Amino acid sequence: MENKIINLDECLAEKRPLPDIQAIDGERWFPLDSTIIEDMPTYWGGEWGCSSEVNKLRAVLMRRPGKELENFDYKEVRFRAPVDAEKCRQQHDLLADYYRSHGVKVYYVEEQREDRPNAIFERDNLFMTPEGAIITRLAMPLRRGEERYTAQTVAKLGVPIVKTIAGDGIFEGANAAWVDRHTVILSLSSRANASGYQQMADELRRQGVTDIITMQIPYGHAHVDGLLNFASNDTVVLHACQVPYVVVEALKKKGYRIIETPSLTETKYCYATNFVAIEPGHVVMSVGAPRTVELMEKAGIKVDVLDLSELNKGRGSVHCMTAFLKRDEQ
């Protein structure tokens, strides 16, 4: 059938009746007007999200020590001493079982490169937000690439990945800490450059963070959790001589009481601030910092102490090994 071209302008000029041309139908549907947080239980396989370091802990991601801990040069990867791989596994299982005994779901990164012994420190690979995971980008050449397997794992679990640090950005998960839903500490150090910092800040601001506290990590330290950590919604434990005054001042203005670690040895070598809050006012940490534990308990903080001394030879502890996937909302 020959197509006939109808010129409507000619019809008007010649005063001929205009043909009734059928309108194109509209889509006749409208987008689902919901946020990704509202979608989480329905479309993402569970409730994920975090905007706190202390609210009730519900789910974590860990890397149980695998073959990567069986044969490596401890000095090359910045461990303090050689480790017994099987003892590390036993201590890691102790921590995982502790979490389970407190109602926390434990998920594992099952696959990892065999030349990445630092992969046990899963916190560095991921920073959890209310909308999903930010996959980080590690600084050390002998760690770079761990994050790929974290990304694979959270995707399989159904955790939305809202951001991956990209380009020339470097930022590790322990370089950030939630203060409250609208406030976060972001640090700069050998593990977090300006590009990575800016990418984190942009994403968190998009999610409603209005107050970013910048913390410069001194040369010789790596992460926020090596110097500062939150034990409750009004208590912060910190290594006073190494935390910038502007950070302490900002926390004081938000109503936080300050517990100062009494010993450089306990802080730097026994991980006095490297604990995890199970809920507000209740934390778990490793052995070696009894004076800090005493101060925390006198302040009303419940402290559970586990022997993770073999794992601590890797220069990390409880907080380093634990990436949060879900905490209760504030």
Tab-separated table of C-alpha atoms in Angstrom, residues 47-210:
chain	number	residue	atom	x	y	z
A	47	GLU	CA	18.355	-4.753	55.080
A	48	TRP	CA	21.757	-3.178	54.591
A	49	GLY	CA	23.127	0.169	55.642
A	50	CYS	CA	25.103	1.990	58.286
A	51	SER	CA	25.422	5.562	59.542
A	52	SER	CA	26.886	4.870	62.983
A	53	GLU	CA	29.944	3.313	64.592
A	54	VAL	CA	28.031	2.216	67.702
A	55	ASN	CA	24.346	1.481	67.107
A	56	LYS	CA	23.239	-2.146	67.391
A	57	LEU	CA	25.402	-4.208	65.057
A	58	ARG	CA	23.436	-6.577	62.791
A	59	ALA	CA	25.734	-7.799	60.003
A	60	VAL	CA	29.451	-7.737	59.198
A	61	LEU	CA	31.776	-8.781	56.400
A	62	MET	CA	35.083	-10.518	57.230
A	63	ARG	CA	37.884	-12.419	55.533
A	64	ARG	CA	38.823	-15.620	57.345
A	65	PRO	CA	42.595	-16.171	56.944
A	66	GLY	CA	43.258	-18.393	53.932
A	67	LYS	CA	46.319	-19.580	52.049
A	68	GLU	CA	47.563	-15.999	51.871
A	69	LEU	CA	48.701	-16.305	55.512
A	70	GLU	CA	50.727	-19.470	55.020
A	71	ASN	CA	53.842	-18.298	53.186
A	72	PHE	CA	54.893	-14.660	52.986
A	73	ASP	CA	57.611	-12.223	53.984
A	74	TYR	CA	56.137	-10.536	57.037
A	75	LYS	CA	58.412	-7.493	56.745
A	76	GLU	CA	57.478	-6.922	53.118
A	77	VAL	CA	53.757	-6.696	53.945
A	78	ARG	CA	54.331	-4.680	57.154
A	79	PHE	CA	53.445	-7.330	59.734
A	80	ARG	CA	55.239	-6.953	63.073
A	81	ALA	CA	56.301	-10.603	63.211
A	82	PRO	CA	55.758	-13.970	61.514
A	83	VAL	CA	52.382	-15.557	62.276
A	84	ASP	CA	51.012	-19.027	62.873
A	85	ALA	CA	48.327	-19.297	60.178
A	86	GLU	CA	46.267	-21.891	62.012
A	87	LYS	CA	46.349	-19.906	65.247
A	88	CYS	CA	45.208	-16.856	63.292
A	89	ARG	CA	42.264	-18.853	61.955
A	90	GLN	CA	41.335	-20.021	65.439
A	91	GLN	CA	41.414	-16.475	66.788
A	92	HIS	CA	39.474	-15.161	63.801
A	93	ASP	CA	36.839	-17.851	64.403
A	94	LEU	CA	36.712	-16.754	68.051
A	95	LEU	CA	35.836	-13.214	66.979
A	96	ALA	CA	33.288	-14.403	64.409
A	97	ASP	CA	31.643	-16.679	66.987
A	98	TYR	CA	31.562	-13.784	69.438
A	99	TYR	CA	29.663	-11.721	66.888
A	100	ARG	CA	27.217	-14.548	66.233
A	101	SER	CA	26.627	-14.981	69.980
A	102	HIS	CA	25.466	-11.360	70.029
A	103	GLY	CA	23.047	-11.806	67.137
A	104	VAL	CA	25.343	-10.460	64.424
A	105	LYS	CA	25.262	-12.114	60.996
A	106	VAL	CA	28.775	-12.859	59.745
A	107	TYR	CA	29.463	-12.963	56.007
A	108	TYR	CA	32.807	-13.862	54.465
A	109	VAL	CA	34.883	-12.820	51.480
A	110	GLU	CA	35.534	-16.369	50.303
A	111	GLU	CA	37.862	-15.663	47.365
A	112	GLN	CA	41.099	-13.689	47.591
A	113	ARG	CA	44.539	-13.488	46.008
A	114	GLU	CA	47.046	-15.793	47.686
A	115	ASP	CA	49.632	-12.984	47.889
A	116	ARG	CA	47.474	-10.669	49.990
A	117	PRO	CA	47.919	-11.556	53.712
A	118	ASN	CA	46.587	-8.135	54.749
A	119	ALA	CA	43.196	-9.099	53.324
A	120	ILE	CA	42.136	-10.150	56.833
A	121	PHE	CA	41.715	-6.427	57.495
A	122	GLU	CA	38.436	-6.197	55.629
A	123	ARG	CA	37.397	-2.788	56.992
A	124	ASP	CA	39.849	-1.148	54.620
A	125	ASN	CA	38.065	-2.472	51.525
A	126	LEU	CA	34.623	-1.086	52.228
A	127	PHE	CA	32.840	1.807	53.904
A	128	MET	CA	29.151	1.275	54.500
A	129	THR	CA	26.593	4.036	54.053
A	130	PRO	CA	22.806	4.168	54.535
A	131	GLU	CA	22.327	3.497	50.801
A	132	GLY	CA	24.966	0.826	50.283
A	133	ALA	CA	28.679	0.128	50.093
A	134	ILE	CA	31.479	2.383	48.961
A	135	ILE	CA	34.225	0.147	47.560
A	136	THR	CA	37.554	1.708	48.386
A	137	ARG	CA	40.936	1.756	46.646
A	138	LEU	CA	43.898	0.614	48.711
A	139	ALA	CA	47.182	2.489	48.929
A	140	MET	CA	49.835	-0.206	49.422
A	141	PRO	CA	51.009	-1.969	46.242
A	142	LEU	CA	50.930	-5.250	48.173
A	143	ARG	CA	47.256	-4.705	49.037
A	144	ARG	CA	45.888	-3.180	45.849
A	145	GLY	CA	43.403	-5.576	44.275
A	146	GLU	CA	41.902	-6.951	47.495
A	147	GLU	CA	38.933	-4.674	46.944
A	148	ARG	CA	37.918	-6.537	43.784
A	149	TYR	CA	36.933	-9.580	45.840
A	150	THR	CA	35.067	-7.469	48.368
A	151	ALA	CA	33.078	-5.941	45.507
A	152	GLN	CA	32.276	-9.411	44.141
A	153	THR	CA	31.114	-10.555	47.562
A	154	VAL	CA	28.837	-7.651	48.413
A	155	ALA	CA	27.313	-7.750	44.938
A	156	LYS	CA	26.517	-11.437	45.404
A	157	LEU	CA	24.988	-10.727	48.812
A	158	GLY	CA	22.746	-8.086	47.288
A	159	VAL	CA	24.370	-5.057	48.871
A	160	PRO	CA	24.071	-2.032	46.570
A	161	ILE	CA	27.439	-0.601	45.550
A	162	VAL	CA	26.839	3.136	45.478
A	163	LYS	CA	30.391	4.228	44.751
A	164	THR	CA	33.801	2.844	43.854
A	165	ILE	CA	36.816	5.048	44.498
A	166	ALA	CA	38.255	5.530	41.025
A	167	GLY	CA	40.731	7.476	38.907
A	168	ASP	CA	43.786	8.449	40.913
A	169	GLY	CA	41.800	8.319	44.155
A	170	ILE	CA	43.119	6.411	47.167
A	171	PHE	CA	40.938	5.918	50.191
A	172	GLU	CA	40.663	3.053	52.677
A	173	GLY	CA	37.579	2.287	54.750
A	174	ALA	CA	39.273	2.883	58.087
A	175	ASN	CA	40.012	6.438	56.980
A	176	ALA	CA	36.364	7.266	57.662
A	177	ALA	CA	34.135	7.088	60.724
A	178	TRP	CA	30.495	7.979	61.310
A	179	VAL	CA	29.804	10.474	64.097
A	180	ASP	CA	26.067	10.633	63.453
A	181	ARG	CA	23.753	10.401	60.446
A	182	HIS	CA	24.763	13.831	59.204
A	183	THR	CA	28.364	13.941	60.396
A	184	VAL	CA	31.381	11.912	59.336
A	185	ILE	CA	35.120	12.019	59.936
A	186	LEU	CA	37.193	11.737	56.760
A	187	SER	CA	40.948	11.571	57.084
A	188	LEU	CA	43.953	12.257	54.908
A	189	SER	CA	47.041	10.102	55.239
A	190	SER	CA	49.348	7.802	53.297
A	191	ARG	CA	46.179	5.672	52.887
A	192	ALA	CA	43.869	8.483	51.676
A	193	ASN	CA	44.794	11.159	49.150
A	194	ALA	CA	42.942	14.339	48.224
A	195	SER	CA	41.217	12.741	45.233
A	196	GLY	CA	39.902	9.818	47.286
A	197	TYR	CA	38.831	12.187	50.053
A	198	GLN	CA	36.884	14.334	47.602
A	199	GLN	CA	35.155	11.332	46.028
A	200	MET	CA	34.081	10.160	49.496
A	201	ALA	CA	32.913	13.634	50.482
A	202	ASP	CA	30.860	14.078	47.307
A	203	GLU	CA	29.070	10.747	47.736
A	204	LEU	CA	28.360	11.249	51.431
A	205	ARG	CA	27.041	14.761	50.849
A	206	ARG	CA	24.721	13.356	48.203
A	207	GLN	CA	23.381	11.036	50.898
A	208	GLY	CA	22.657	13.869	53.313
A	209	VAL	CA	25.898	14.314	55.240
A	210	THR	CA	26.159	17.999	56.062
